Short mmCIF file of C-alpha atoms in Angstrom, two decimals:
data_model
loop_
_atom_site.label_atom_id
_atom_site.label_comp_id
_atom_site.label_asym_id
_atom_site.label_seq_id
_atom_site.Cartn_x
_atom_site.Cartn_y
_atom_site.Cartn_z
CA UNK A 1 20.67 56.44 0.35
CA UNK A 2 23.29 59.04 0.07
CA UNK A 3 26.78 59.30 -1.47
CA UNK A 4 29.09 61.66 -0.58
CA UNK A 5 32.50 61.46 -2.51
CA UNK A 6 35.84 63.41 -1.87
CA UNK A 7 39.10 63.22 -4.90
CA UNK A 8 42.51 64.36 -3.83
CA UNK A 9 42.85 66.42 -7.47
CA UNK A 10 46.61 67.72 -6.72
CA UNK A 11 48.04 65.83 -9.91
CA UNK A 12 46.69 63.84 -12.70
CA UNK A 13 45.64 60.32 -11.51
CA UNK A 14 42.96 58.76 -13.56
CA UNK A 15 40.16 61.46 -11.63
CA UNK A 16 38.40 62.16 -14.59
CA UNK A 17 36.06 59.58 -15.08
CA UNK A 18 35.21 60.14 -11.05
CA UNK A 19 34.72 63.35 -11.53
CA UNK A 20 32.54 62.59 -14.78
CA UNK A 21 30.93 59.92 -12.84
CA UNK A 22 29.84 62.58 -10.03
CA UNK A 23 28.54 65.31 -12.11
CA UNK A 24 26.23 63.06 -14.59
CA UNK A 25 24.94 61.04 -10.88
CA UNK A 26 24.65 64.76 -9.35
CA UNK A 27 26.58 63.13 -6.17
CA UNK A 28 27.60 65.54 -3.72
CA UNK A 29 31.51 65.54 -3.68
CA UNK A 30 34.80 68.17 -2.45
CA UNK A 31 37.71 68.06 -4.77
CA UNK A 32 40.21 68.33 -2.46
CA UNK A 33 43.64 70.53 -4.04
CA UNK A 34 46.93 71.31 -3.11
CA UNK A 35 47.32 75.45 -3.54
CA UNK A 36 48.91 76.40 -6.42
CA UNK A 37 48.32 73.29 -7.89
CA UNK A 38 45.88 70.75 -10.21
CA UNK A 39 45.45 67.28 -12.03
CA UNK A 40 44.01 68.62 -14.93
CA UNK A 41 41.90 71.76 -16.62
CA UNK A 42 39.57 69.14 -18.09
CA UNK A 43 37.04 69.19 -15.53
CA UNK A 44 37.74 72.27 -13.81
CA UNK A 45 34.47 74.23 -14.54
CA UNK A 46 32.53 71.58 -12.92
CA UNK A 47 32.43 73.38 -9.61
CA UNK A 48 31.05 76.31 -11.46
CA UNK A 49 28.44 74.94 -12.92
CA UNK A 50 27.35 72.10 -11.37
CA UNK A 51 25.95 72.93 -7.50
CA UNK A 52 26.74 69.52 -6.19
CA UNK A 53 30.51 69.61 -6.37
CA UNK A 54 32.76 72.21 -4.28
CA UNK A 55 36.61 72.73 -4.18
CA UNK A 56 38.52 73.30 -1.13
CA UNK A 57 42.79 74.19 -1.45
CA UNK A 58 45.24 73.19 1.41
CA UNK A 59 48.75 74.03 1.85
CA UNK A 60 51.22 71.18 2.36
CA UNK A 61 52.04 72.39 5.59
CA UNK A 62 48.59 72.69 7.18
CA UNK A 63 48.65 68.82 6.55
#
């Protein structure tokens, strides 16, 4: 079976324990970000060190 899990990560909503959940599981997941801004700093090295998560920014206007 594989997972595959995207978060919306613009502003704080409870996506720590997903993202927690992700990088102990090693599921594949995008953390999805408005430019210029971000939930919280608690989790973002995860990308960096963990190979299984990726970030990708939008603009609100691209939407």
């Amino acid at each position: 079976m594989e997972r595959f899990v995207s978060i919306e990560k613009s502003e704080p909503a409870g996506q720590i324990d997903e993202a927690k959940i992700c990088a102990i599981n090693r599921f594949s997941a995008i953390w999805l970000q408005k430019e210029e801004e971000g939930g919280t700093w608690m989790h973002g090295d995860y990308e960096v060190d963990l190979r299984n998560i990726k970030v990708g920014n939008y603009k609100e206007e691209n939407i």
